[in-house]
Coordinates of C-alpha atoms in Angstrom, one line a residue:
X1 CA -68.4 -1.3 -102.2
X2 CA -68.1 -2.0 -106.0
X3 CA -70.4 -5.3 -106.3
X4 CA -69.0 -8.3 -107.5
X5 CA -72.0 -10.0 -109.6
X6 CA -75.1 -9.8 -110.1
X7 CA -76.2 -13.5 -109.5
X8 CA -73.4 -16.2 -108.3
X9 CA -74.9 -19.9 -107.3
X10 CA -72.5 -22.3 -105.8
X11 CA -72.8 -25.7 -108.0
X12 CA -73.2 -28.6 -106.3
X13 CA -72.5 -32.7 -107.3
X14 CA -75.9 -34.4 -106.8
X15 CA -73.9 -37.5 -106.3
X16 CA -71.5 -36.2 -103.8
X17 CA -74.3 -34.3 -101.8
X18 CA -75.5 -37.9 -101.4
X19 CA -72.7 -39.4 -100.4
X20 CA -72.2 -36.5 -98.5
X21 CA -75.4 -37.0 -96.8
X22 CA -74.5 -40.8 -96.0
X23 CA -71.5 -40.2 -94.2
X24 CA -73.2 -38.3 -91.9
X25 CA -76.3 -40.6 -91.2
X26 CA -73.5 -43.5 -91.1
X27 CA -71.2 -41.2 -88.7
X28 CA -73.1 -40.1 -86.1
X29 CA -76.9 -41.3 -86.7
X30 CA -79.5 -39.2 -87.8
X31 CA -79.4 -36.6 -84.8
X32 CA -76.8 -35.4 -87.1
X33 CA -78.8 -34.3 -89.8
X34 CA -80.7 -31.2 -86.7
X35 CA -77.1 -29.6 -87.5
X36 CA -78.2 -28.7 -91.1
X37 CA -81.0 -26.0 -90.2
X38 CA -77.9 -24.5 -88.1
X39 CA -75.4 -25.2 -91.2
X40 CA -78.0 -24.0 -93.6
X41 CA -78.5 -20.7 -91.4
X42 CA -74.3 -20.3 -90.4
X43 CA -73.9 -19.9 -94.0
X44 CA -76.7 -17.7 -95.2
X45 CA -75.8 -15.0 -92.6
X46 CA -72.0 -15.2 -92.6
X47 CA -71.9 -15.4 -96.7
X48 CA -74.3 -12.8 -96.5
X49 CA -72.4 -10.6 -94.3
X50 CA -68.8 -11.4 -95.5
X51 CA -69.5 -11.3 -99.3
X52 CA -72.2 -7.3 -98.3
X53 CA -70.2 -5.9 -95.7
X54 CA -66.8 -7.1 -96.5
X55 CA -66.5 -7.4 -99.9
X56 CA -64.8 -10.4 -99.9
X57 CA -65.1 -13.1 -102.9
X58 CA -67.9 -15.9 -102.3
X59 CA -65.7 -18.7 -103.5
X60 CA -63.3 -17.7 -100.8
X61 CA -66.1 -17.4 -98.3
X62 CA -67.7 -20.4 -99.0
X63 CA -64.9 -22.7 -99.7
X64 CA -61.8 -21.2 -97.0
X65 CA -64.2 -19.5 -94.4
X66 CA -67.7 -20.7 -93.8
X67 CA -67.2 -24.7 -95.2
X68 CA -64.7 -25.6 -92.5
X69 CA -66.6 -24.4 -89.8
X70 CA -69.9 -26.9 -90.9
X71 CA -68.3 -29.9 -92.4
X72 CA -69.2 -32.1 -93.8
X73 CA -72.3 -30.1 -94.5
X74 CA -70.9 -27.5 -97.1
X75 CA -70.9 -30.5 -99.5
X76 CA -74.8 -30.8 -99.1
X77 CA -75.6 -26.8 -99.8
X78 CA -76.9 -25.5 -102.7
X79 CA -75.5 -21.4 -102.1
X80 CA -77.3 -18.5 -104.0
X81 CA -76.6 -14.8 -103.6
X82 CA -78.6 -12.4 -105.2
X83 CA -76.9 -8.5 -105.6
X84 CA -80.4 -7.1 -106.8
X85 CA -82.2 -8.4 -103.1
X86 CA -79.5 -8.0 -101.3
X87 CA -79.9 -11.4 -100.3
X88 CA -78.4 -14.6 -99.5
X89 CA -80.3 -17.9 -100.0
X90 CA -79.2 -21.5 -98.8
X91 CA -80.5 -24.6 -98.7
X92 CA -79.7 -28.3 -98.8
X93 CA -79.7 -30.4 -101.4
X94 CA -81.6 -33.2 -100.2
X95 CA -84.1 -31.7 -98.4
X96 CA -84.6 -28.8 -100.1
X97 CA -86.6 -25.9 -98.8
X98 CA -87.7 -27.7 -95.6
X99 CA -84.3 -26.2 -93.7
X100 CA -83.6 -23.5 -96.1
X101 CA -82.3 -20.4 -94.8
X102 CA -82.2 -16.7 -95.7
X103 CA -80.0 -13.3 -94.9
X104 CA -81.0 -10.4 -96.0
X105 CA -78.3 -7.5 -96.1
X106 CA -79.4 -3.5 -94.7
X107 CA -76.7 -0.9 -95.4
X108 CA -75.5 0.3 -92.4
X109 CA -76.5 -2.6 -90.4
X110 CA -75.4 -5.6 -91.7
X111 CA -77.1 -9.0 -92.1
X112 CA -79.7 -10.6 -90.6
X113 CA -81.2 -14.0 -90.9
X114 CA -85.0 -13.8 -91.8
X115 CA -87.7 -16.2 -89.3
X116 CA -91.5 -15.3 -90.9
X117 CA -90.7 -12.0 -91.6
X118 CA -90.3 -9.8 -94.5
X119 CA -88.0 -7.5 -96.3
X120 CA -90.0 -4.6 -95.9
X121 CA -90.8 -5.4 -92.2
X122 CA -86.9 -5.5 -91.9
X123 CA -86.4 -2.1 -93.5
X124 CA -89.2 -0.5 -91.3
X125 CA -86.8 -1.0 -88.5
X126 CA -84.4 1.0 -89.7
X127 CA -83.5 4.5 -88.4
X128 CA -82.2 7.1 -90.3
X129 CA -78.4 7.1 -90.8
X130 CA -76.3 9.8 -88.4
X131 CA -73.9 11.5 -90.2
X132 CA -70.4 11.4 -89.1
X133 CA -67.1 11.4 -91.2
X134 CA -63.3 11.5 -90.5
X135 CA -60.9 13.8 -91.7
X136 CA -58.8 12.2 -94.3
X137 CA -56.0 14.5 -93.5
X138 CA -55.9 14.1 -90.0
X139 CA -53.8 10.8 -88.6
X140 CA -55.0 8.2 -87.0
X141 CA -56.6 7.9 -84.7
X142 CA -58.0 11.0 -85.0
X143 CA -58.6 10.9 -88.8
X144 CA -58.7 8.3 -91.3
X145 CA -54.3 8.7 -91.4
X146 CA -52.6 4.8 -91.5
X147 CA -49.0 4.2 -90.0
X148 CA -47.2 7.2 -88.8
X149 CA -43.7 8.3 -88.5
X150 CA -41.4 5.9 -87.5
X151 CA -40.8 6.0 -83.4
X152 CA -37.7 6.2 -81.9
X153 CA -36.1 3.5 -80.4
X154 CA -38.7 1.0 -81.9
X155 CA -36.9 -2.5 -84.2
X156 CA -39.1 -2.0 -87.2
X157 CA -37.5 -4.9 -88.9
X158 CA -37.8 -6.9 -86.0
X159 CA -41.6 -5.8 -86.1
X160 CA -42.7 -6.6 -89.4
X161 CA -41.0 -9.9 -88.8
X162 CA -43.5 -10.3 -85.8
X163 CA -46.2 -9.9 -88.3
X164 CA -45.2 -11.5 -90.9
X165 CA -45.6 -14.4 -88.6
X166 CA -48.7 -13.8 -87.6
X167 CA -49.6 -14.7 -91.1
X168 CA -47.5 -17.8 -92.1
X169 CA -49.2 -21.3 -92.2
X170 CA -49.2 -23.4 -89.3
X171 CA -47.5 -26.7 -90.6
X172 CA -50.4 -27.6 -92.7
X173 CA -52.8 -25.2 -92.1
X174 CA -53.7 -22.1 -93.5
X175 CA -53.9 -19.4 -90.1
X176 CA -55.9 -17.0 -92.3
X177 CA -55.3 -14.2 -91.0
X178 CA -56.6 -11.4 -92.6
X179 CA -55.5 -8.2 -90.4
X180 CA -53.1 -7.7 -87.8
X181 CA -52.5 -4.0 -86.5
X182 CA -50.4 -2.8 -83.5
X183 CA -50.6 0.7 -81.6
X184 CA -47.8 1.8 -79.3
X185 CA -47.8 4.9 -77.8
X186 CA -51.1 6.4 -79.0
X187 CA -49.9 5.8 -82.5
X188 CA -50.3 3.3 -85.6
X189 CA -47.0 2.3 -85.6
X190 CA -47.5 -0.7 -88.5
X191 CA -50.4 -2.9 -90.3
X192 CA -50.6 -5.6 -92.7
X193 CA -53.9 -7.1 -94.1
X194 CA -54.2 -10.2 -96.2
X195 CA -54.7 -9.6 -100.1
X196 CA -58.9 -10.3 -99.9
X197 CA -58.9 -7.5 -97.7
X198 CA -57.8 -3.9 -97.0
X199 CA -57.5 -0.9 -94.4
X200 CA -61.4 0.1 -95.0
X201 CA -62.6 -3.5 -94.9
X202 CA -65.1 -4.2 -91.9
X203 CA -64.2 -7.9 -90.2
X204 CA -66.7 -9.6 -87.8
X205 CA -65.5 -10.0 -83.7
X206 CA -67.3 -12.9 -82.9
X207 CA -67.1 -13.1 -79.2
X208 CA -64.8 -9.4 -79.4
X209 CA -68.7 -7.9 -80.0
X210 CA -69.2 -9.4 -76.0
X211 CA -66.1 -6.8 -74.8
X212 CA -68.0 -4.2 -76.6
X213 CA -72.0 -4.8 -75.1
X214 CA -69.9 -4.7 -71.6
X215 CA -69.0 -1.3 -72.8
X216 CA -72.7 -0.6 -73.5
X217 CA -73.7 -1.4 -70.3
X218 CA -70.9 1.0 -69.0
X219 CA -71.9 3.8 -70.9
X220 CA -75.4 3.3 -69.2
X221 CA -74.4 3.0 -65.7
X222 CA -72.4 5.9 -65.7
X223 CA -75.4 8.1 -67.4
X224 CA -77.7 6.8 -64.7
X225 CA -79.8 4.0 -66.2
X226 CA -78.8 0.9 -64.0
X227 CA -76.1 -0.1 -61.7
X228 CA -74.7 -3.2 -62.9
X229 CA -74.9 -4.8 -58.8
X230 CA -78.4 -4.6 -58.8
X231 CA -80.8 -7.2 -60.2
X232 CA -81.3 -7.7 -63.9
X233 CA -84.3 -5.8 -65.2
X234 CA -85.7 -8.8 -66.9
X235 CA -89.7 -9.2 -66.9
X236 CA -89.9 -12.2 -67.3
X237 CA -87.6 -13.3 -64.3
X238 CA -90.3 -11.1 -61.8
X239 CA -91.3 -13.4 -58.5
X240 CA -89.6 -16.2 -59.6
X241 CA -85.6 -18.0 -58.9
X242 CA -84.1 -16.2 -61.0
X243 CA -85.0 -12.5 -59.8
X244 CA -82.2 -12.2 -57.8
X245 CA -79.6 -12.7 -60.8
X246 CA -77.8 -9.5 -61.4
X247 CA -76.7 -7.5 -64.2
X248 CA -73.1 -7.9 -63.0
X249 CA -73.4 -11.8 -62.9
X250 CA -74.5 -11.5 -66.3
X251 CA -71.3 -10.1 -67.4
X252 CA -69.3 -12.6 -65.3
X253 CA -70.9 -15.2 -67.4
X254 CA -72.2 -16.3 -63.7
X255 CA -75.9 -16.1 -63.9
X256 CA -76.7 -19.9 -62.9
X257 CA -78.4 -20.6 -66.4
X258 CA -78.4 -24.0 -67.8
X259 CA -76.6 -23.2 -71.3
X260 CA -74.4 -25.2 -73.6
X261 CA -71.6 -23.0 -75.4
X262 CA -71.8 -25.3 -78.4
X263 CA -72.7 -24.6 -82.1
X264 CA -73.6 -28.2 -83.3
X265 CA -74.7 -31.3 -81.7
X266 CA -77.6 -32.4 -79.2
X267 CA -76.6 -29.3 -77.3
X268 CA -76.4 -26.7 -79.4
X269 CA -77.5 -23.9 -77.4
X270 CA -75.1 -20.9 -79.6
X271 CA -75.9 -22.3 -82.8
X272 CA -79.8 -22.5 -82.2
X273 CA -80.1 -18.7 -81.0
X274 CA -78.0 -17.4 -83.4
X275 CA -79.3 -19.3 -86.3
X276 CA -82.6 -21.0 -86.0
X277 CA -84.0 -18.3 -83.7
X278 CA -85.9 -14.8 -84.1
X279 CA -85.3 -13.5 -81.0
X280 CA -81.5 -13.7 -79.1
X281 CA -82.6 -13.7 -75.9
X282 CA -85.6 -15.3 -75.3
X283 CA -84.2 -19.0 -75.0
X284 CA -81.6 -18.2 -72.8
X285 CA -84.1 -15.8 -70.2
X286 CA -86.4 -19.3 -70.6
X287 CA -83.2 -21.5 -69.5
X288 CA -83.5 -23.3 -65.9
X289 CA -81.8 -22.0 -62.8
X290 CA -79.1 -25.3 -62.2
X291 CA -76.1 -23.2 -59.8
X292 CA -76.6 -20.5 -57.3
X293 CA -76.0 -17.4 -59.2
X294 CA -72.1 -15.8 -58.9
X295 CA -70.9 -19.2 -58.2
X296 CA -70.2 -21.0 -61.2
X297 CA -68.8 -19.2 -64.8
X298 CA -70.5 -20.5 -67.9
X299 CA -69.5 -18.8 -70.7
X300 CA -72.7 -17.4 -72.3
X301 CA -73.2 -15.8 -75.9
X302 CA -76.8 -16.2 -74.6
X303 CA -76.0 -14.1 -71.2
X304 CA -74.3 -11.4 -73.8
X305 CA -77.0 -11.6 -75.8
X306 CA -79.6 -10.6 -72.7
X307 CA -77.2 -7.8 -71.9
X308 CA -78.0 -5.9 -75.3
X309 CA -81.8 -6.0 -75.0
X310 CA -81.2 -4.8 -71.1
X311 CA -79.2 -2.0 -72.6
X312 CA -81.9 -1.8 -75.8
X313 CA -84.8 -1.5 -73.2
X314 CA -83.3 1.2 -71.2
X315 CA -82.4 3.3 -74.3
X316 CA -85.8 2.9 -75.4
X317 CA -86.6 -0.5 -76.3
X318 CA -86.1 0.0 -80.3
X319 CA -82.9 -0.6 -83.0
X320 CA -83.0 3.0 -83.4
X321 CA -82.5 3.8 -79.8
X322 CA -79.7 1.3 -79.3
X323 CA -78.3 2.7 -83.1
X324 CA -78.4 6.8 -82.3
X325 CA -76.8 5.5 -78.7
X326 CA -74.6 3.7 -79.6
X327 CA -73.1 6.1 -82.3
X328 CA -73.3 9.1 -80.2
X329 CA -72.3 8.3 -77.1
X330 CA -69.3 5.6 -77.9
X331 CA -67.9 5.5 -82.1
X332 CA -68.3 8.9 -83.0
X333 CA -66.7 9.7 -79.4
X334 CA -63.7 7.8 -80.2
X335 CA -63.4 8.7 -83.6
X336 CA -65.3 5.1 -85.2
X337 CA -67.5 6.6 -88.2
X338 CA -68.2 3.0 -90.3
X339 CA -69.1 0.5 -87.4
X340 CA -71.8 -2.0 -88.2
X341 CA -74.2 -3.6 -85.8
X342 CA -76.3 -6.3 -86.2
X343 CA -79.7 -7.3 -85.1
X344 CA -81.6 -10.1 -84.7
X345 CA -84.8 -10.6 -87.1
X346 CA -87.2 -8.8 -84.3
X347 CA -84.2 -5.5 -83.7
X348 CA -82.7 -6.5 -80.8
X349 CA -78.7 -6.3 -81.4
X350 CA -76.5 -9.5 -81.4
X351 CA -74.4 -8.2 -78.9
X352 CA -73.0 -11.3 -78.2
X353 CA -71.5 -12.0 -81.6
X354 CA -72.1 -9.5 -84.5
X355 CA -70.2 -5.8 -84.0
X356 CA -68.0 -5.5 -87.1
X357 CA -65.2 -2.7 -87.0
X358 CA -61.9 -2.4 -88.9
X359 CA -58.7 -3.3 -88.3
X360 CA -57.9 0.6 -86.7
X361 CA -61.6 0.9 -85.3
X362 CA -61.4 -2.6 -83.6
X363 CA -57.7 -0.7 -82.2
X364 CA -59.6 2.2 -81.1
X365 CA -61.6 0.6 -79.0
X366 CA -58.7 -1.3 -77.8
X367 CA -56.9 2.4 -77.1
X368 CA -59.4 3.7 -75.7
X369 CA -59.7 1.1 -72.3
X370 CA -55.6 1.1 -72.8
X371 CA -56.2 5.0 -71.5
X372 CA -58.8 4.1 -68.6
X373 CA -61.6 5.3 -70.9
X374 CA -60.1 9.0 -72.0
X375 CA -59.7 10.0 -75.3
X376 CA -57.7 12.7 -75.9
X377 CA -59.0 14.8 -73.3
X378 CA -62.7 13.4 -72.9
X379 CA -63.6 10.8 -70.6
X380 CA -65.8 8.4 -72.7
X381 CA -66.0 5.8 -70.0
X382 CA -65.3 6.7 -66.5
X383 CA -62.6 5.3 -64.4
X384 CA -65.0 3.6 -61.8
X385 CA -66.0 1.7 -64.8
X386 CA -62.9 0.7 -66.8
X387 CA -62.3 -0.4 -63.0
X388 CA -64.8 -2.8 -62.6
X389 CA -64.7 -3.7 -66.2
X390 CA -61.3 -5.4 -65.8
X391 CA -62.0 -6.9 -61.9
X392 CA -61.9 -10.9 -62.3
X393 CA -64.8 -12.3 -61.6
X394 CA -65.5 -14.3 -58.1
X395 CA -66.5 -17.3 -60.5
X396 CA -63.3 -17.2 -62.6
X397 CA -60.3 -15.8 -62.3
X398 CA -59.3 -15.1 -65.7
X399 CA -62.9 -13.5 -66.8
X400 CA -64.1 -9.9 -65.7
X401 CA -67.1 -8.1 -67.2
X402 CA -66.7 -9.5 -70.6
X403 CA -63.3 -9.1 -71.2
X404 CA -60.5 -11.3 -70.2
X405 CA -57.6 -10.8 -68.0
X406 CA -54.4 -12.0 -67.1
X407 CA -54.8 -13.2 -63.2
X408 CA -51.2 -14.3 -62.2
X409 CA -50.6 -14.8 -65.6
X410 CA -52.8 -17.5 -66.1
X411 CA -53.9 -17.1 -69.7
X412 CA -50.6 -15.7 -70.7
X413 CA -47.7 -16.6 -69.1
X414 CA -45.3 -14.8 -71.1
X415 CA -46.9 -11.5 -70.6
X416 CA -47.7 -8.3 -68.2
X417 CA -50.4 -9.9 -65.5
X418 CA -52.1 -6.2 -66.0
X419 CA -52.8 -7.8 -70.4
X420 CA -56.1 -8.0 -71.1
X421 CA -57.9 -8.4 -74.0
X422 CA -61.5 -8.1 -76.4
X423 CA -61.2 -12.5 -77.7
X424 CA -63.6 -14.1 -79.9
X425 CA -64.2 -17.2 -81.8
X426 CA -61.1 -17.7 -85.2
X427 CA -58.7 -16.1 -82.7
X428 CA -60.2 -12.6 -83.2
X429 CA -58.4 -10.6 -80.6
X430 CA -57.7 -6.9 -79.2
X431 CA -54.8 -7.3 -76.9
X432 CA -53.7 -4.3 -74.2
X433 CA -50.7 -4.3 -72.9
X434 CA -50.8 -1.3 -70.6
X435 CA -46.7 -1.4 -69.4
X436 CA -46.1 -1.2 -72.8
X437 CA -48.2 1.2 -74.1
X438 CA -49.3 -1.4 -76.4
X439 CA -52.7 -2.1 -78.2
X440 CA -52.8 -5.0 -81.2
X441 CA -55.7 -6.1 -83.1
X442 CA -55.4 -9.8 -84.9
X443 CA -58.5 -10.4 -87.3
X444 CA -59.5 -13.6 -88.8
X445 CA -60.8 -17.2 -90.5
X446 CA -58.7 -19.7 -88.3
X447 CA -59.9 -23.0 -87.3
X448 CA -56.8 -24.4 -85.5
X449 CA -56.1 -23.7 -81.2
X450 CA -54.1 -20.5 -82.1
X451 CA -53.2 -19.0 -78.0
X452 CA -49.5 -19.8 -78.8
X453 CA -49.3 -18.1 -81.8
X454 CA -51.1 -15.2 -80.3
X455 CA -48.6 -15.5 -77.7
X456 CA -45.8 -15.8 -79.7
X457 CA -47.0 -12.6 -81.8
X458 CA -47.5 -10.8 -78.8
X459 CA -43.9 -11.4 -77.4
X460 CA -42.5 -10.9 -81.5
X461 CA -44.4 -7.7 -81.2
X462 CA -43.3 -6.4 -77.7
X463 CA -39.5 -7.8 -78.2
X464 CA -39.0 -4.5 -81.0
X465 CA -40.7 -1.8 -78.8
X466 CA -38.2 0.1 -76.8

């Protein structure tokens, strides 16, 4: 990726990141101000990450994608990103270094937010990069080929209108979407991206990363390392309550954990792993035991989280183990050959939240669970799994092992019960339609409730297929 600058800091009002700092003592009392460590951290990783990875202009990152997700913080951040570090630096204004926060980018794997560590303890986690590179004559998805020849029988005006939707404001609000692609038949039958970005840029999944860490664990149990019904191989969970929880509550989001889905506040559970922690999994193996586990869902980016370093300790326990798995055994199998994961600060993978694909990779994996884990002749993922991949859970209807489904057509009432779908935070979404052949990949910045327009792009979509 051709580099931008050299050295870009974010100018900040003194007098405003005052004010700014009133308004929230005044708002909602000085419990408020525990959210800038998390603000400080949000934007330090995902600047670092969108601005490394994607390439995407830091005003546009700061001032469209990362400041509505932490106002009225963004007004309070002083923003630096250094090209010759690799490194993005944040902190507040008013209290200065005391909750500043720092990513530091690793080609090939991303961003990752640095607790009491250093760059060169970072880089002496990294293994050594496995070749692997498409064909650029070949189509997709077999090769690096975009949209093919027009299908018969398919509206393709009636199509790109469906898109073009996808992208339009919502009354006053900007959807941001930055990539929407749609795959019927096996084939790439159209794609559109929003001008920051292109057909080789990587976008984040968010809670999409959870669908693929289910597919880890899939990948495992069918080579022998666990069976998902048996209890989770956690250490620390030996001869006490919570020994009995199981691998498969874990991807139910049904493990009986106290945990609070929220990334600001007094309960910010998600927002202190992911930001203020080390270590993804600790807090949430250290949660209490407050439900009987397989009773009640709690949806969990702490439970996905635990489900990578199972995975990572049965590969090996190591970022390299999970890394030459992972490429091996699922992306290079299906065809993937720029997928980035990313770790936490001690290597374990943030399986809950950080897999970044492409537009077409993020639609592979969506194809390759639209054709009961085959590709093109090679069973990736057996049928037993894909199977109990997309069972609903006993705890919730509309959840299965990290991927959601369509249970009398609860979550989508205007299509196939059989849809189900990768989802994640922004409206990031993979959606399989399997009585339509039909895979389509929406990517990313929204802030607004979007499931009707994901609906309505869905039925726009399906309305020009034959």
């Amino acid at each position: 990726m051709e580099k931008l600058i050299t050295h870009w800091q974010r100018p900040v009002n003194p007098l405003k990141a005052s004010l700014a700092l009133l308004y929230i003592v005044l708002l909602s009392g000085c419990s408020k101000i525990n959210d800038i460590p998390i603000g400080t951290g949000y934007a330090a990783k995902n600047i670092c990450s969108g601005y490394f990875m994607s390439g995407i202009d830091p005003d546009i990152l700061t001032d469209r994608f990362i400041a509505p997700q932490i106002e009225p913080l963004p007004l309070l951040l002083d923003i630096t990103i250094n090209d010759d570090l690799q490194s993005v630096y944040v902190q507040d204004k008013i209290f200065r270094k005391r909750f500043a926060a720092e990513a530091y980018y690793r080609e090939g794997f991303g961003c990752t937010l640095m607790h009491d560590t250093t760059k060169e303890a970072l880089d002496a986690q990294l293994p050594t990069p496995l070749p692997y590179q498409l064909t650029e004559q070949l189509p997709w998805p077999m090769g690096k080929g975009g949209v093919g020849e027009p299908q018969p029988g398919v509206n393709y005006n009636a199509l790109n209108t469906a898109i073009e939707k996808g992208f339009t404001k919502n009354e006053n609000k900007t959807r941001n979407t930055m990539a929407i692609a749609v795959v019927h038949n096996n084939q790439l039958i159209a794609e559109q991206y929003a001008p920051e970005i292109n057909a080789d840029t990587k976008m984040i999944g968010w809670s999409m990363t959870k669908s693929f860490v289910s597919t880890l664990i899939g990948l495992l149990q069918d080579r022998g390392f666990l069976d998902i019904t048996d209890t989770a191989p956690v250490a620390e969970w030996a001869n006490t309550e919570k020994e009995l929880i199981t691998t498969k509550q874990l991807l139910h989001m049904a493990s009986g954990l106290e945990w609070f889905e929220e990334s600001q506040g007094p309960n910010a559970d998600q927002g202190y792993v992911l930001h203020r922690t080390e270590d993804f999994s600790a807090f949430y193996t250290a949660q209490p035991l407050v439900a009987e586990p397989g009773t009640v869902y709690n949806y969990s980016t702490g439970a996905s989280s635990l489900l990578g370093r199972i995975a990572q300790e049965q590969l090996g326990g190591d970022l390299a183990d999970t890394y030459y798995f992972i490429q091996d055994a699922l992306f290079h199998k299906i065809n993937i050959d720029d997928a980035v994961l990313e770790f936490d600060t001690i290597g374990q993978p943030g399986s809950g939240t950080y897999l970044w694909l492409t537009a077409r990779d993020w639609a592979r994996m969506g194809l390759l669970y639209l054709n009961n884990g085959n590709w093109f002749g090679n069973q990736v993922l057996s049928q037993q799994w894909i199977n109990q991949a997309l069972t609903p859970s006993p705890s919730n209807p509309e959840y299965a092992a990290q991927i959601w489904v369509n249970t009398n057509k609860a979550t989508w009432p205007y299509l196939p019960e059989s849809t189900f779908a990768f989802l994640g935070h922004q409206q990031q979404s993979v959606m399989i339609v399997p009585e339509h052949n039909l895979v389509v990949v929406r990517l990313g910045y929204s802030f607004e409730d979007g499931a009707d327009k994901l609906e309505e792009l869905m039925t726009g979509i399906i309305a020009a297929l034959p």
